[in-house]
Coordinates of C-alpha atoms in Angstrom, one line a residue:
M241 CA 0.0 0.0 0.0
G242 CA 2.9 2.4 0.9
D243 CA 4.5 1.6 -2.5
K244 CA 1.3 2.4 -4.4
L245 CA 0.9 5.6 -2.5
D246 CA 4.5 6.6 -3.3
R247 CA 3.8 5.9 -7.0
D248 CA 0.6 7.9 -6.9
I249 CA 2.4 10.9 -5.3
S250 CA 5.2 10.7 -7.8
A251 CA 2.7 10.4 -10.7
T252 CA 0.8 13.4 -9.4
K253 CA 4.1 15.4 -9.1
S254 CA 5.0 14.3 -12.6
E255 CA 1.6 15.4 -14.0
A256 CA 1.9 18.8 -12.2
A257 CA 5.4 19.3 -13.6
N258 CA 4.1 18.3 -17.1
R259 CA 1.2 20.8 -16.8
Q260 CA 3.5 23.5 -15.7
A261 CA 5.9 22.8 -18.5
K262 CA 3.0 22.9 -21.0
M263 CA 1.9 26.2 -19.5
V264 CA 5.3 27.6 -20.0
E265 CA 5.4 26.3 -23.5
A266 CA 1.9 27.7 -24.2
R267 CA 3.1 31.1 -23.2
A268 CA 4.2 32.2 -26.6
R269 CA 7.2 34.4 -27.1
P270 CA 6.3 38.0 -26.9
R271 CA 4.9 39.6 -30.0
L272 CA 7.0 41.5 -32.5
V273 CA 10.1 39.4 -31.9
L274 CA 12.3 39.1 -34.9
E275 CA 14.6 36.2 -35.8
Q276 CA 16.7 38.2 -38.3
C277 CA 17.4 41.9 -38.8
C278 CA 16.4 44.0 -41.8
F279 CA 14.0 41.3 -43.1
C280 CA 16.8 39.2 -44.5
C281 CA 19.7 37.0 -43.4
I282 CA 21.5 39.4 -41.1
P283 CA 21.7 38.0 -37.5
L284 CA 20.1 40.1 -34.8
R285 CA 23.3 40.8 -33.0
I286 CA 25.1 42.1 -36.2
G287 CA 22.0 44.0 -37.2
S288 CA 21.7 45.6 -33.7
L289 CA 25.3 46.6 -33.9
I290 CA 24.9 48.1 -37.4
L291 CA 21.8 50.0 -36.2
A292 CA 23.6 51.2 -33.1
Y293 CA 26.4 52.6 -35.1
L294 CA 24.0 54.3 -37.5
F295 CA 22.2 55.7 -34.5
L296 CA 25.4 57.0 -33.1
V297 CA 26.3 58.7 -36.4
G298 CA 22.7 60.1 -36.7
N299 CA 22.9 61.4 -33.2
I300 CA 26.2 63.2 -33.8
V301 CA 24.9 64.7 -37.1
N302 CA 21.6 65.8 -35.4
L303 CA 23.6 67.3 -32.5
I304 CA 25.7 69.3 -34.9
F305 CA 22.6 70.6 -36.7
S306 CA 20.8 71.4 -33.5
I307 CA 23.8 73.4 -32.2
L308 CA 24.0 75.3 -35.5
G309 CA 20.2 75.9 -35.5
F310 CA 20.2 77.1 -31.9
Y311 CA 23.2 79.3 -32.5
S312 CA 21.6 80.9 -35.6
T313 CA 18.3 81.6 -33.9
V314 CA 20.2 83.2 -31.0
V315 CA 22.2 85.4 -33.3
I316 CA 19.2 86.6 -35.3
L317 CA 17.0 87.2 -32.3
P318 CA 18.1 90.8 -31.7
I319 CA 17.6 91.8 -35.3
V320 CA 14.2 90.1 -35.8
P321 CA 11.2 92.5 -36.2
E322 CA 9.1 92.8 -33.1
N323 CA 6.1 91.0 -34.6
Y324 CA 8.3 87.8 -35.2
K325 CA 10.2 87.9 -31.9
N326 CA 7.8 85.5 -30.1
L327 CA 8.0 82.9 -33.0
V328 CA 11.8 83.1 -33.2
L329 CA 12.0 82.8 -29.4
T330 CA 9.8 79.7 -29.5
F331 CA 12.0 78.1 -32.1
T332 CA 15.1 79.1 -30.0
I333 CA 13.6 77.3 -27.0
I334 CA 12.7 74.2 -29.1
G335 CA 16.2 74.2 -30.7
G336 CA 17.7 74.4 -27.2
I337 CA 15.5 71.4 -26.1
D338 CA 16.5 69.5 -29.2
M339 CA 20.2 70.2 -28.5
V340 CA 19.9 69.1 -24.8
V341 CA 18.1 65.9 -25.9
N342 CA 20.9 65.1 -28.3
L343 CA 23.5 65.7 -25.7
I344 CA 21.7 63.4 -23.2
E345 CA 21.3 60.8 -25.9
L346 CA 25.0 60.5 -26.8
P347 CA 26.2 58.7 -23.6
F348 CA 23.2 56.4 -23.8
V349 CA 24.2 55.3 -27.3
V350 CA 27.7 54.7 -26.1
L351 CA 26.3 52.6 -23.3
L352 CA 24.2 50.6 -25.8
L353 CA 27.3 49.9 -27.9
I354 CA 29.2 48.7 -24.8
G355 CA 26.2 46.5 -23.9
L356 CA 26.0 45.0 -27.4
H357 CA 29.7 44.3 -27.6
K358 CA 30.1 42.9 -24.1
E359 CA 26.7 41.1 -24.1
K360 CA 25.4 43.1 -21.1
S361 CA 21.6 42.9 -21.3
K362 CA 21.1 45.5 -18.5
Y363 CA 22.7 48.1 -20.7
V364 CA 20.6 47.2 -23.7
R365 CA 17.5 47.3 -21.5
L366 CA 18.4 50.7 -20.1
F367 CA 18.8 52.0 -23.6
L368 CA 15.5 50.5 -24.7
I369 CA 13.7 52.3 -22.0
F370 CA 15.5 55.5 -22.7
L371 CA 14.8 55.2 -26.5
V372 CA 11.1 54.8 -25.9
V373 CA 11.0 57.9 -23.6
I374 CA 13.2 60.0 -25.9
T375 CA 11.1 59.0 -29.0
V376 CA 7.9 60.2 -27.3
V377 CA 9.6 63.4 -26.2
T378 CA 11.0 64.0 -29.7
I379 CA 7.7 63.3 -31.4
I380 CA 6.0 65.9 -29.1
E381 CA 8.7 68.4 -29.7
R382 CA 8.5 67.9 -33.5
I383 CA 4.7 68.2 -33.5
V384 CA 4.9 71.5 -31.6
S385 CA 7.6 72.7 -33.9
L386 CA 5.6 71.7 -37.1
S387 CA 2.4 73.2 -35.7
L388 CA 4.2 76.6 -35.4
S389 CA 5.4 76.4 -39.0
T390 CA 3.7 78.1 -41.9
P391 CA 2.5 75.9 -44.8
S392 CA 5.4 75.5 -47.2
F393 CA 7.7 72.9 -48.7
S394 CA 9.8 72.9 -45.5
L395 CA 6.6 71.9 -43.5
I396 CA 6.0 69.0 -45.8
L397 CA 9.7 68.0 -45.5
G398 CA 9.4 68.3 -41.7
V399 CA 6.4 66.0 -41.6
F400 CA 8.1 63.5 -43.9
L401 CA 11.2 63.5 -41.7
T402 CA 9.2 63.2 -38.6
L403 CA 7.3 60.1 -40.0
L404 CA 10.6 58.7 -41.1
Y405 CA 12.0 59.2 -37.6
I406 CA 9.0 57.4 -36.1
V407 CA 9.2 54.4 -38.4
F408 CA 13.0 54.1 -37.9
N409 CA 12.8 54.3 -34.1
V410 CA 9.9 51.9 -33.9
Y411 CA 11.8 49.4 -36.1
Y412 CA 14.9 50.0 -34.1
I413 CA 13.1 49.4 -30.8
V414 CA 11.7 46.1 -32.2
V415 CA 15.1 44.9 -33.4
L416 CA 16.9 45.8 -30.1
R417 CA 14.1 44.3 -28.0
S418 CA 14.3 41.1 -30.0
H419 CA 18.1 41.0 -29.5
Y420 CA 17.6 41.9 -25.8
L421 CA 15.1 39.0 -25.3
N422 CA 17.6 36.6 -27.0
M423 CA 20.4 37.9 -24.7
V424 CA 18.2 37.3 -21.6
E425 CA 17.2 33.8 -22.9
D426 CA 20.7 32.9 -23.6
A427 CA 21.8 34.0 -20.1
K428 CA 19.2 31.8 -18.5
N429 CA 20.4 28.8 -20.4
L430 CA 24.0 29.2 -19.4
P431 CA 25.4 26.9 -16.7
P432 CA 26.3 28.4 -13.4
P433 CA 29.8 30.0 -13.2
S434 CA 31.2 27.2 -11.1
A435 CA 30.2 24.6 -13.8
R436 CA 31.7 26.7 -16.6
Q437 CA 35.1 26.9 -14.8
A438 CA 35.4 23.2 -14.4

């Protein structure tokens, strides 16, 4: 009788473990997880590195243009007619915000590159959170800036560039998040440090 009870208990534990394993398997991978980068055969790690370096170059270029734009609006502010001073002052403030955002963004991009090269998932996660926040702030800043513009070719170009910025950043977030999830999954599958040293 004791032997049968032990078998029933072990069978029940086995069934519970099987149910739990099935529940874990049933939990699908999160949505929007890519297996490759750029819709082709580039591995996520390489694609993430390429996009990170492109992001760094774009950030440096954007920083240079925001500094030049801020400087030019500050220089022309004293000679602007009185009826345009408020508009130029608003663009000066927006340009200053853009410049500060780019200055803040630069160390985060460097942190991302370190995280990607050294496989530090915490650095990548920190950059992902930062990128989501900075994307929302930049979109709001650009909407305000575009709403103050007069209808012209530059307004159409500004809308196009803003949409391009949104598409690029959303895709970049998806690629980086996919690589981050792979990094976390790989870290869970590693043996403990003591077993790796043996």
